[in-house]
Amino acid sequence: MIVAATYAAAAAVMCIGAYGLLVRRNLIHICMSISIMETAAILLVVLLAYDPAGSAPILDPEVARYVDPLPHALALTAIVIAAAVTALGLALAVIIHRRLGTLRIDELPRLLR
Amino acid sequence: MSSFPVLVILIPLGGAFLVSLVQLLLPRLVKPLLIAVALAQGLVSAALVTAVARSGAVSHHLGGWPAPVGIALVVDELSALFLAVAGIGMPLTLLYLTATSRTSPGKTAVLLCLYAAATAGQTVTGDLFNLFVFIELTTVVTIGLIARKGTGVSAAHAFHYLLYASLSGLFLLLAIVLLYRATGTLDLARIAALGPDLPPRVAALALASVMVAFGIKIALVPLHLWQPGAYAAAGSSVAAALSGVGMTVSTYALVRLVWSLGGGNDVPGLVLRVLLVGGCVNVLVGHVLGLVQRDIRRMLAFSSVAHAGYILMGLGLGTAAGLAAGMLHAANHAIMKMAAFWSGRALMQHASTPWIPRLQGVAYAAPGWFALFMVATLALVGIPPFHGFASKALLARASLDQGLDLPVVVIAVGTAISLAYYARLYVVALRIPRRPRAPPPASPGRWAAGLIVAVLCLACLALGFATPAVMPALDRAAIRAFGLPAAVGHPRSETTPRSAPDPFGPEAP
């Protein structure tokens, strides 16, 4: 039940991000949309390791069943990468605003010509 | 020897760290340090590639942990070729940058060191997780390299690339989620072993995600839109690395994943058809758009789009001969495109403009550079005896062996169009200028840069003759990828099977 709901949530978040990416024209909104889409993907990664009966993955003779640590590591990595890419995108938006005086992506092709 | 796969990542990564540190403390030592990093990286990569070619795959388990827990670095015959491109192409780029930069090469050198580490990492990793990390590292560094000039225009192009690249990363992550759910492992060898048993739906979804992810990186039309602007913004000295090394390494990752998922001999036919048709479209679109460009850098960028098409066409044929020809063309393209970008840069400097119509007389102002540019571009066109001809001929033959005529027609048409746009440039450059051209601003490191480009051009010529000697190794790699018995596919493939166990190959051939 909870798994199905989380899948639905991930799909919904992904669609929200994709909608923003397609509709928004502001560079900062676009960065946000990408970030939202990445969040949805990370949610899917975390779901890979969901196990309500599992305990923390620490080597311990008493623990028989533990959650798979690999998706957690993958999720952390993906979060770090997403944060770095978002930071880069925002930094580029700042440079574009300073040098070209706009944040609207549909004005860029005209300015680049 | 078994630690060499770690070294090809560590040397440039450590180099990036040291260079940024030395730049703050002892700026005078930056150039010697860069040369040392480049030489070390080049030598280690060359030694590793030779070892693989001689005695089979080299693998290293990090921390001594064996397969299910540990993470493997593997260089087998398939990745050796691409490691050669990344591990020798990036040091050359570093040397070129060191030679030509007026003062300290600055942040670009740090970024290029990181790029060297990331691209070498992509070729040596045997693990999907690490592949993802190295690909994302490549992406982030590429964004930095595109924006390195700090102008609004370059920032806009970098943002454009960032949009595409984040989608590419997203699709790759989705493919990883699918594969991990279905197989419970991220080890590429295990995935390749389990590939044939994947449920068809999962395999299809994962393959589609992989195709979109790498289609963006390789600039598969219509996902190529970021590329020309990005190359022009990054400047020729860096664009050579982005095109020559970056695209080639992405091709490797695509081959590795598609052929793992396809499971040996039956890579799903639809993916192959997409690669074949997409390759043909890329060749035509790239060359036609190259024809209308007036900026040398954009012209060479569209030529990269077209050459990506030749490579994908070879992969899409679905035979070992096609795969081998595509891989050969990928390596050849790296050499000739680097030579073309760097010699073109010298022509642009002599004319003080990247605009082709304003290059009149540049052939007389810089005859040596013009000769090198001609060699590189004629190799790109595919004129014998240069090696571009050899790989295109092998592509055409592999496609005729499959009974396919259309790719051969596309290759011929593409060759004609590319000859047209390079010939247009030659004509302009050979026209005698009406008034004598002002002497160009002195460019530092002309001789060193000329030497590097001359070596690349010599490689274009030498590899043209050496193709028959190189092909058996490539055929072996391609046959490994397919898990085909020897002597199927390429006529020259009567090779002895290797004795060393192949971590990527099927358990029993």
XYZ file of C-alpha atoms in Angstrom:
622
model
C 0.000 0.000 0.000
C 2.652 2.450 1.132
C 4.884 1.340 -1.737
C 2.159 1.893 -4.309
C 1.380 5.302 -2.837
C 5.038 6.269 -2.991
C 5.292 5.162 -6.608
C 2.252 7.317 -7.364
C 3.846 10.202 -5.499
C 7.078 9.813 -7.455
C 5.147 9.799 -10.727
C 3.178 12.871 -9.670
C 6.321 14.757 -8.610
C 8.018 13.801 -11.876
C 5.048 15.119 -13.850
C 5.034 18.374 -11.872
C 8.717 18.849 -12.652
C 8.278 18.016 -16.325
C 5.320 20.408 -16.561
C 7.390 23.185 -15.028
C 10.279 22.459 -17.361
C 7.996 22.653 -20.383
C 5.910 25.659 -19.362
C 8.159 27.960 -17.366
C 10.339 30.479 -19.155
C 12.344 31.818 -16.224
C 15.815 30.285 -15.849
C 15.451 29.968 -12.082
C 12.061 28.271 -12.422
C 13.648 25.889 -14.930
C 16.383 25.014 -12.432
C 13.673 24.370 -9.859
C 11.756 22.137 -12.253
C 14.840 20.052 -12.977
C 15.443 19.781 -9.270
C 11.877 18.568 -8.718
C 12.251 15.929 -11.434
C 15.471 14.727 -9.870
C 13.711 14.474 -6.506
C 11.187 12.125 -8.078
C 13.963 9.919 -9.439
C 15.661 9.871 -6.038
C 12.373 8.832 -4.455
C 12.350 5.856 -6.823
C 15.901 4.980 -5.784
C 14.997 5.092 -2.107
C 11.971 2.884 -2.762
C 14.305 0.171 -4.013
C 15.470 -0.416 -0.454
C 12.149 -0.076 1.341
C 11.777 -2.936 3.770
C 9.675 -2.306 6.889
C 11.042 -5.403 8.639
C 14.699 -4.718 7.903
C 17.081 -3.135 10.374
C 20.012 -0.827 9.775
C 22.695 -2.419 7.566
C 25.368 -2.827 10.247
C 27.331 -6.054 10.566
C 25.892 -7.609 13.725
C 25.417 -11.322 14.488
C 21.973 -10.656 15.957
C 20.615 -8.975 12.861
C 19.275 -11.412 10.310
C 17.465 -9.067 7.958
C 18.713 -5.658 7.034
C 17.769 -3.131 4.396
C 19.864 -2.968 1.257
C 22.385 -0.142 1.779
C 23.293 0.284 -1.876
C 20.218 2.286 -2.956
C 20.806 4.596 -0.012
C 24.343 5.253 -1.163
C 23.050 5.775 -4.694
C 20.368 8.162 -3.455
C 22.907 10.177 -1.476
C 25.170 10.378 -4.507
C 22.294 11.422 -6.727
C 21.260 14.096 -4.214
C 24.786 15.501 -4.123
C 24.995 15.521 -7.921
C 21.571 17.141 -8.231
C 22.562 19.817 -5.725
C 25.791 20.505 -7.601
C 24.025 20.746 -10.944
C 21.339 23.025 -9.490
C 24.011 25.255 -7.978
C 25.785 25.438 -11.321
C 22.533 26.246 -13.080
C 21.723 29.045 -10.665
C 25.269 30.415 -10.951
C 24.913 30.433 -14.734
C 21.547 32.181 -14.368
C 23.279 34.893 -12.318
C 25.969 35.344 -14.991
C 23.353 35.416 -17.758
C 21.336 38.010 -15.867
C 24.397 40.193 -15.253
C 25.817 40.000 -18.770
C 22.724 39.693 -20.934
C 20.193 41.409 -18.679
C 17.481 38.780 -18.861
C 16.323 35.650 -17.123
C 13.843 34.614 -19.802
C 14.972 31.602 -21.759
C 12.955 32.586 -24.832
C 14.929 35.825 -25.138
C 18.283 34.058 -25.180
C 18.288 32.871 -28.817
C 17.707 36.446 -29.978
C 20.523 37.776 -27.797
C 22.930 35.070 -28.892
C 22.501 35.753 -32.570
C 49.908 -3.771 -13.535
C 46.646 -4.554 -11.776
C 46.720 -1.176 -10.021
C 46.962 0.709 -13.308
C 43.169 1.034 -13.720
C 43.179 2.975 -10.439
C 46.112 5.096 -11.532
C 44.463 6.328 -14.730
C 41.779 7.892 -12.536
C 44.003 8.945 -9.654
C 46.740 10.671 -11.636
C 44.531 13.313 -13.283
C 42.289 13.612 -10.216
C 45.289 14.243 -7.998
C 46.665 16.453 -10.731
C 43.540 18.609 -10.656
C 43.873 19.013 -6.903
C 47.600 19.777 -7.043
C 47.257 22.183 -9.957
C 44.660 24.279 -8.174
C 46.818 24.283 -5.038
C 50.068 25.074 -6.851
C 48.305 27.841 -8.733
C 47.730 29.643 -5.445
C 51.161 29.045 -3.956
C 53.712 28.704 -6.768
C 52.148 29.812 -10.057
C 55.450 29.289 -11.863
C 55.303 25.535 -11.283
C 51.854 25.041 -12.834
C 53.094 24.349 -16.348
C 55.770 21.789 -15.372
C 53.239 20.096 -13.122
C 50.680 19.894 -15.942
C 53.278 18.418 -18.270
C 54.193 15.841 -15.624
C 50.527 14.908 -15.074
C 49.933 14.608 -18.809
C 53.006 12.455 -19.373
C 52.252 10.188 -16.418
C 48.643 9.739 -17.504
C 49.603 9.090 -21.117
C 52.296 6.563 -20.222
C 50.164 4.652 -17.718
C 47.232 4.512 -20.152
C 49.462 3.381 -23.002
C 51.033 0.683 -20.821
C 47.612 -0.505 -19.696
C 46.223 -0.621 -23.224
C 49.270 -2.515 -24.478
C 48.972 -4.995 -21.632
C 45.298 -5.604 -22.423
C 46.018 -5.995 -26.122
C 48.794 -8.464 -25.363
C 47.402 -10.611 -22.596
C 43.733 -9.846 -22.058
C 41.638 -8.054 -19.499
C 43.138 -6.345 -16.485
C 40.903 -5.948 -13.470
C 41.306 -4.487 -10.032
C 39.088 -4.945 -7.023
C 39.153 -1.835 -4.918
C 40.196 -2.522 -1.349
C 40.635 -6.194 -2.170
C 36.912 -6.927 -1.831
C 35.714 -9.567 -4.281
C 32.802 -9.191 -6.672
C 29.426 -9.164 -4.919
C 30.468 -6.608 -2.305
C 33.485 -4.950 -3.854
C 33.648 -2.608 -6.816
C 35.619 -3.712 -9.826
C 37.654 -1.661 -12.245
C 37.992 -3.613 -15.464
C 39.791 -2.917 -18.706
C 38.948 -5.495 -21.327
C 39.435 -5.438 -25.065
C 36.276 -3.407 -25.656
C 37.181 -0.677 -23.191
C 40.900 -0.694 -24.034
C 40.345 1.159 -27.304
C 38.294 3.851 -25.593
C 40.743 4.060 -22.710
C 43.403 4.682 -25.333
C 41.361 7.590 -26.721
C 40.654 9.094 -23.285
C 44.023 8.289 -21.737
C 46.066 9.689 -24.612
C 43.679 12.322 -25.971
C 43.336 14.155 -22.663
C 47.104 14.346 -21.975
C 47.527 15.739 -25.489
C 44.858 18.347 -24.729
C 46.632 19.255 -21.500
C 49.963 19.554 -23.313
C 48.359 21.657 -26.033
C 46.759 23.940 -23.455
C 50.028 24.251 -21.541
C 51.905 25.056 -24.727
C 49.493 27.644 -26.059
C 48.331 29.506 -22.979
C 50.021 32.851 -22.651
C 50.183 32.942 -18.884
C 49.140 30.300 -16.426
C 46.485 28.016 -17.968
C 44.297 28.750 -14.970
C 41.038 27.072 -14.144
C 40.738 25.477 -17.574
C 43.684 23.223 -16.726
C 42.019 22.110 -13.497
C 38.778 21.382 -15.334
C 40.607 19.477 -18.057
C 42.407 17.349 -15.435
C 39.029 16.533 -13.892
C 37.667 15.785 -17.348
C 40.578 13.410 -17.938
C 39.843 11.615 -14.668
C 36.110 11.382 -15.384
C 36.465 10.130 -18.950
C 39.170 7.604 -18.037
C 36.964 6.505 -15.145
C 34.057 5.902 -17.511
C 36.155 3.532 -19.576
C 37.717 1.523 -16.734
C 34.765 1.132 -14.381
C 33.069 -2.241 -14.183
C 30.208 -0.966 -12.109
C 27.059 0.898 -13.063
C 27.130 3.073 -9.933
C 30.633 4.306 -10.705
C 29.723 4.750 -14.343
C 26.858 7.024 -13.256
C 29.158 9.029 -10.976
C 31.828 9.442 -13.657
C 29.237 10.425 -16.255
C 27.795 13.063 -13.939
C 31.309 14.284 -13.138
C 31.919 14.596 -16.859
C 28.683 16.556 -17.186
C 29.534 19.008 -14.436
C 33.044 19.534 -15.785
C 31.690 19.987 -19.303
C 29.373 22.729 -18.063
C 32.384 24.427 -16.491
C 34.404 24.079 -19.676
C 31.635 25.537 -21.830
C 31.229 28.507 -19.478
C 34.969 28.945 -18.933
C 35.237 32.223 -20.817
C 32.780 33.815 -18.407
C 30.815 35.785 -21.006
C 27.043 35.917 -21.063
C 26.983 34.007 -24.333
C 29.098 31.154 -23.003
C 26.999 31.043 -19.839
C 23.862 30.779 -21.960
C 25.321 27.915 -23.969
C 26.430 26.229 -20.763
C 22.895 26.563 -19.388
C 21.550 25.068 -22.590
C 23.850 22.093 -22.131
C 22.937 21.871 -18.453
C 19.270 21.449 -19.395
C 20.027 18.602 -21.769
C 22.592 16.992 -19.487
C 20.303 16.963 -16.450
C 17.677 15.160 -18.489
C 20.365 12.751 -19.660
C 21.404 12.100 -16.065
C 17.784 11.663 -15.040
C 17.172 9.021 -17.687
C 20.371 7.241 -16.743
C 19.281 7.184 -13.107
C 15.896 5.757 -14.130
C 17.654 3.047 -16.136
C 19.798 2.231 -13.104
C 16.703 1.983 -10.873
C 15.064 -0.374 -13.363
C 18.140 -2.543 -13.699
C 18.786 -2.738 -9.981
C 15.186 -3.693 -9.318
C 15.317 -6.404 -11.938
C 18.786 -7.818 -11.307
C 19.722 -6.821 -7.752
C 23.207 -5.835 -8.823
C 25.006 -2.893 -10.355
C 28.024 -4.909 -11.440
C 28.167 -4.605 -15.232
C 29.470 -8.154 -15.638
C 26.587 -9.564 -13.612
C 24.078 -7.429 -15.493
C 25.531 -8.682 -18.774
C 25.205 -12.256 -17.546
C 21.619 -11.693 -16.422
C 20.719 -9.522 -19.439
C 19.085 -12.261 -21.538
C 16.793 -13.217 -18.632
C 15.470 -9.731 -18.015
C 11.727 -9.367 -18.505
C 11.269 -7.881 -21.992
C 9.391 -4.847 -20.673
C 12.139 -3.969 -18.202
C 14.827 -4.453 -20.820
C 12.920 -2.299 -23.299
C 12.338 0.525 -20.801
C 15.937 0.434 -19.613
C 17.214 0.419 -23.195
C 14.980 3.342 -24.119
C 16.237 5.333 -21.125
C 19.836 4.492 -21.973
C 19.301 5.527 -25.589
C 17.901 8.922 -24.600
C 20.582 9.447 -21.941
C 23.468 8.765 -24.304
C 21.701 10.136 -27.352
C 21.986 13.514 -25.645
C 25.665 13.008 -24.835
C 26.561 11.759 -28.303
C 24.335 14.354 -30.023
C 21.945 11.966 -31.729
C 19.670 14.141 -33.892
C 17.333 15.741 -32.638
C 19.140 15.790 -29.286
C 22.167 17.532 -30.803
C 20.981 21.128 -30.464
C 23.260 21.952 -27.542
C 26.415 20.893 -29.292
C 27.464 23.499 -31.877
C 26.950 26.446 -29.549
C 28.686 24.653 -26.726
C 31.741 23.858 -28.842
C 31.975 27.399 -30.147
C 31.618 28.796 -26.609
C 34.198 26.427 -25.154
C 36.769 27.462 -27.747
C 38.694 25.224 -30.091
C 41.371 24.068 -27.679
C 38.747 22.592 -25.350
C 36.165 21.661 -27.988
C 38.716 19.195 -29.365
C 38.560 17.325 -26.062
C 34.766 17.585 -25.791
C 34.319 16.178 -29.284
C 37.311 13.874 -29.554
C 37.265 12.366 -26.085
C 33.862 13.147 -24.554
C 31.739 11.905 -27.421
C 33.880 8.801 -27.918
C 33.683 7.826 -24.270
C 29.903 8.304 -24.251
C 29.765 5.998 -27.252
C 31.626 3.421 -25.202
C 29.170 3.687 -22.320
C 26.289 3.293 -24.782
C 27.863 0.217 -26.360
C 28.625 -1.316 -22.996
C 25.106 -0.855 -21.639
C 23.179 -1.719 -24.788
C 25.231 -4.819 -25.418
C 24.977 -5.893 -21.762
C 21.220 -5.501 -21.744
C 20.800 -7.025 -25.136
C 22.480 -10.089 -23.766
C 25.095 -11.358 -26.159
C 23.851 -12.135 -29.581
C 20.308 -10.759 -29.593
C 20.463 -7.077 -28.890
C 16.844 -6.139 -29.414
C 16.293 -5.389 -33.049
C 14.433 -2.147 -32.462
C 17.376 -0.549 -30.662
C 19.664 -1.530 -33.494
C 17.247 -0.075 -36.006
C 17.099 3.177 -34.039
C 20.895 3.292 -34.018
C 21.132 2.529 -37.731
C 18.438 4.945 -38.891
C 19.490 7.544 -36.333
C 23.058 7.231 -37.530
C 22.022 7.818 -41.142
C 19.930 10.835 -40.124
C 22.837 12.175 -38.090
C 25.219 11.886 -41.021
C 22.882 13.739 -43.372
C 21.689 16.408 -40.926
C 25.194 17.010 -39.553
C 26.777 17.416 -42.954
C 23.987 19.526 -44.441
C 24.023 21.881 -41.456
C 27.829 21.926 -41.574
C 27.548 23.133 -45.136
C 25.687 26.314 -44.148
C 27.921 27.316 -41.228
C 30.149 30.350 -41.502
C 32.094 29.806 -38.270
C 34.887 27.193 -38.420
C 34.125 25.956 -34.917
C 30.439 25.449 -35.648
C 31.299 23.759 -38.930
C 33.568 21.299 -37.100
C 30.891 20.811 -34.430
C 28.320 19.802 -37.049
C 30.944 17.540 -38.550
C 31.055 15.895 -35.095
C 27.290 15.359 -35.291
C 27.790 13.684 -38.661
C 30.663 11.520 -37.481
C 28.657 10.412 -34.463
C 26.243 9.218 -37.136
C 28.875 7.083 -38.872
C 29.817 5.514 -35.541
C 26.208 4.775 -34.537
C 25.527 3.411 -38.008
C 28.287 0.868 -37.473
C 26.842 -0.109 -34.104
C 23.357 -0.345 -35.573
C 24.357 -2.894 -38.177
C 24.184 -5.437 -35.399
C 27.175 -7.442 -36.533
C 30.607 -7.777 -35.013
C 32.112 -6.340 -38.196
C 29.846 -3.290 -37.945
C 30.660 -2.766 -34.287
C 34.385 -3.083 -34.960
C 34.179 -0.603 -37.853
C 32.158 1.830 -35.725
C 34.689 1.604 -32.904
C 37.571 2.123 -35.303
C 35.806 5.167 -36.691
C 35.269 6.506 -33.158
C 39.000 6.333 -32.435
C 39.886 7.733 -35.863
C 37.414 10.566 -35.443
C 38.965 11.502 -32.104
C 42.403 11.852 -33.701
C 41.358 13.782 -36.769
C 38.855 16.018 -35.002
C 41.443 17.091 -32.429
C 43.901 17.853 -35.215
C 41.214 19.758 -37.140
C 40.121 21.851 -34.147
C 43.645 22.803 -33.155
C 44.944 23.565 -36.639
C 41.698 25.438 -37.342
C 42.334 27.461 -34.190
C 45.720 28.509 -35.534
C 44.112 29.583 -38.828
C 41.520 31.589 -36.881
C 44.290 33.263 -34.900
C 46.144 34.189 -38.068
C 43.013 35.675 -39.595
C 41.837 37.093 -36.228
C 38.327 35.807 -36.987
C 36.474 32.492 -36.948
C 34.411 33.522 -39.983
C 35.203 31.373 -42.994
C 34.519 34.067 -45.636
C 37.147 36.293 -44.025
C 39.938 33.750 -44.110
C 41.301 34.875 -47.512
C 44.991 34.318 -47.903
C 45.403 32.594 -44.591
C 47.022 29.705 -46.439
C 49.904 32.028 -47.368
C 50.148 33.584 -43.917
C 50.331 30.206 -42.194
C 51.255 27.560 -44.766
C 52.283 24.959 -42.191
C 49.056 25.213 -40.226
C 47.034 25.188 -43.433
C 48.756 21.967 -44.529
C 48.006 20.349 -41.179
C 44.392 21.541 -41.374
C 44.121 20.068 -44.860
C 45.452 16.711 -43.692
C 43.031 16.624 -40.753
C 40.003 17.658 -42.793
C 40.819 15.387 -45.725
C 41.030 12.554 -43.219
C 37.621 13.640 -41.903
C 36.232 13.584 -45.430
C 37.685 10.119 -45.884
C 40.213 10.554 -48.664
C 42.700 7.695 -48.995
C 45.388 7.136 -47.710
C 44.200 8.726 -44.464
C 42.594 6.553 -41.842
C 39.167 8.184 -42.198
C 38.907 6.374 -45.514
C 39.779 3.027 -43.968
C 37.089 3.166 -41.299
C 34.439 4.463 -43.716
C 35.305 1.697 -46.166
C 35.011 -0.905 -43.425
C 31.649 0.581 -42.420
C 30.423 0.380 -45.992
C 31.626 -3.194 -46.333
C 30.036 -4.251 -43.054
C 26.747 -2.782 -44.219
C 26.944 -4.482 -47.630
C 27.646 -7.769 -45.844
C 24.283 -7.288 -44.164
C 22.662 -6.669 -47.537
C 21.980 -3.029 -46.672
C 22.560 -0.501 -49.448
C 21.112 2.616 -47.898
C 23.904 3.236 -45.337
C 26.439 3.017 -48.139
C 24.536 5.655 -50.108
C 24.387 7.825 -46.963
C 28.135 7.447 -46.430
C 28.782 8.449 -50.030
C 26.457 11.453 -49.902
C 27.891 12.551 -46.540
C 31.420 12.288 -47.874
C 30.532 14.405 -50.898
C 28.881 17.101 -48.772
C 31.765 17.247 -46.312
C 34.248 17.518 -49.157
C 32.184 20.440 -50.432
C 32.349 22.407 -47.197
C 36.013 21.810 -46.581
C 36.836 22.599 -50.213
C 34.963 25.890 -49.822
C 37.265 26.727 -46.920
C 40.375 25.748 -48.892
C 39.303 27.972 -51.779
C 38.807 30.969 -49.503
C 42.076 30.360 -47.697
C 43.999 30.063 -50.962
C 42.547 33.260 -52.443
C 45.179 35.981 -52.599
C 44.096 38.806 -50.272
C 43.508 42.220 -51.830
C 45.597 44.030 -49.278
C 48.367 42.499 -47.207
C 47.083 41.103 -43.985
C 48.250 42.674 -40.739
C 50.686 40.353 -38.978
C 48.804 38.233 -36.474
C 49.311 38.739 -32.770
C 52.186 36.566 -31.632
C 50.746 33.270 -30.423
C 52.767 31.517 -27.747
C 53.866 27.943 -28.085
C 53.428 27.817 -31.849
C 56.107 25.194 -32.318
C 55.010 22.949 -29.480
C 51.383 23.162 -30.603
C 52.451 22.542 -34.187
C 54.376 19.485 -33.081
C 51.335 18.058 -31.248
C 49.076 18.606 -34.259
C 51.731 17.232 -36.620
C 51.918 14.066 -34.527
C 48.131 13.717 -34.758
C 48.253 14.245 -38.530
C 51.001 11.652 -38.855
C 48.784 9.294 -36.876
C 46.006 9.974 -39.436
C 48.378 8.859 -42.161
C 50.070 5.980 -40.322
C 46.810 4.486 -39.068
C 45.514 4.565 -42.615
C 48.189 2.016 -43.464
C 48.092 0.240 -40.112
C 44.352 -0.500 -40.193
C 44.792 -4.165 -41.212
C 47.134 -4.581 -38.237
C 44.692 -2.997 -35.785
C 41.527 -4.670 -37.001
C 42.043 -8.162 -35.515
C 42.136 -6.710 -31.997
C 38.978 -4.675 -32.657
C 37.233 -7.659 -34.197
C 38.095 -9.663 -31.123
C 36.637 -6.959 -28.911
C 33.476 -6.766 -31.004
C 33.040 -10.526 -31.028
C 33.475 -10.521 -27.257
C 30.745 -7.903 -26.985
C 28.414 -10.070 -29.004
C 29.480 -13.341 -27.475
C 29.607 -14.619 -31.027
C 31.833 -17.506 -32.011
C 34.889 -16.397 -33.937
C 34.796 -16.321 -37.742
C 31.222 -15.020 -37.867
C 30.940 -11.486 -39.139
C 34.144 -9.897 -40.247
C 36.076 -11.833 -42.855
C 39.342 -11.194 -41.030
C 38.137 -12.548 -37.743
C 39.850 -15.943 -37.591
C 41.412 -15.203 -34.262
C 42.359 -17.487 -31.465
C 40.146 -17.143 -28.416
C 41.851 -15.521 -25.503
C 42.835 -17.649 -22.543
C 42.335 -15.088 -19.773
C 38.835 -15.087 -18.279
C 36.746 -12.174 -19.447
C 34.696 -10.593 -16.680
C 32.266 -9.060 -19.157
C 31.945 -11.975 -21.524
C 29.461 -14.806 -21.306
C 30.300 -17.611 -18.929
C 30.668 -20.210 -21.655
C 31.207 -19.046 -25.228
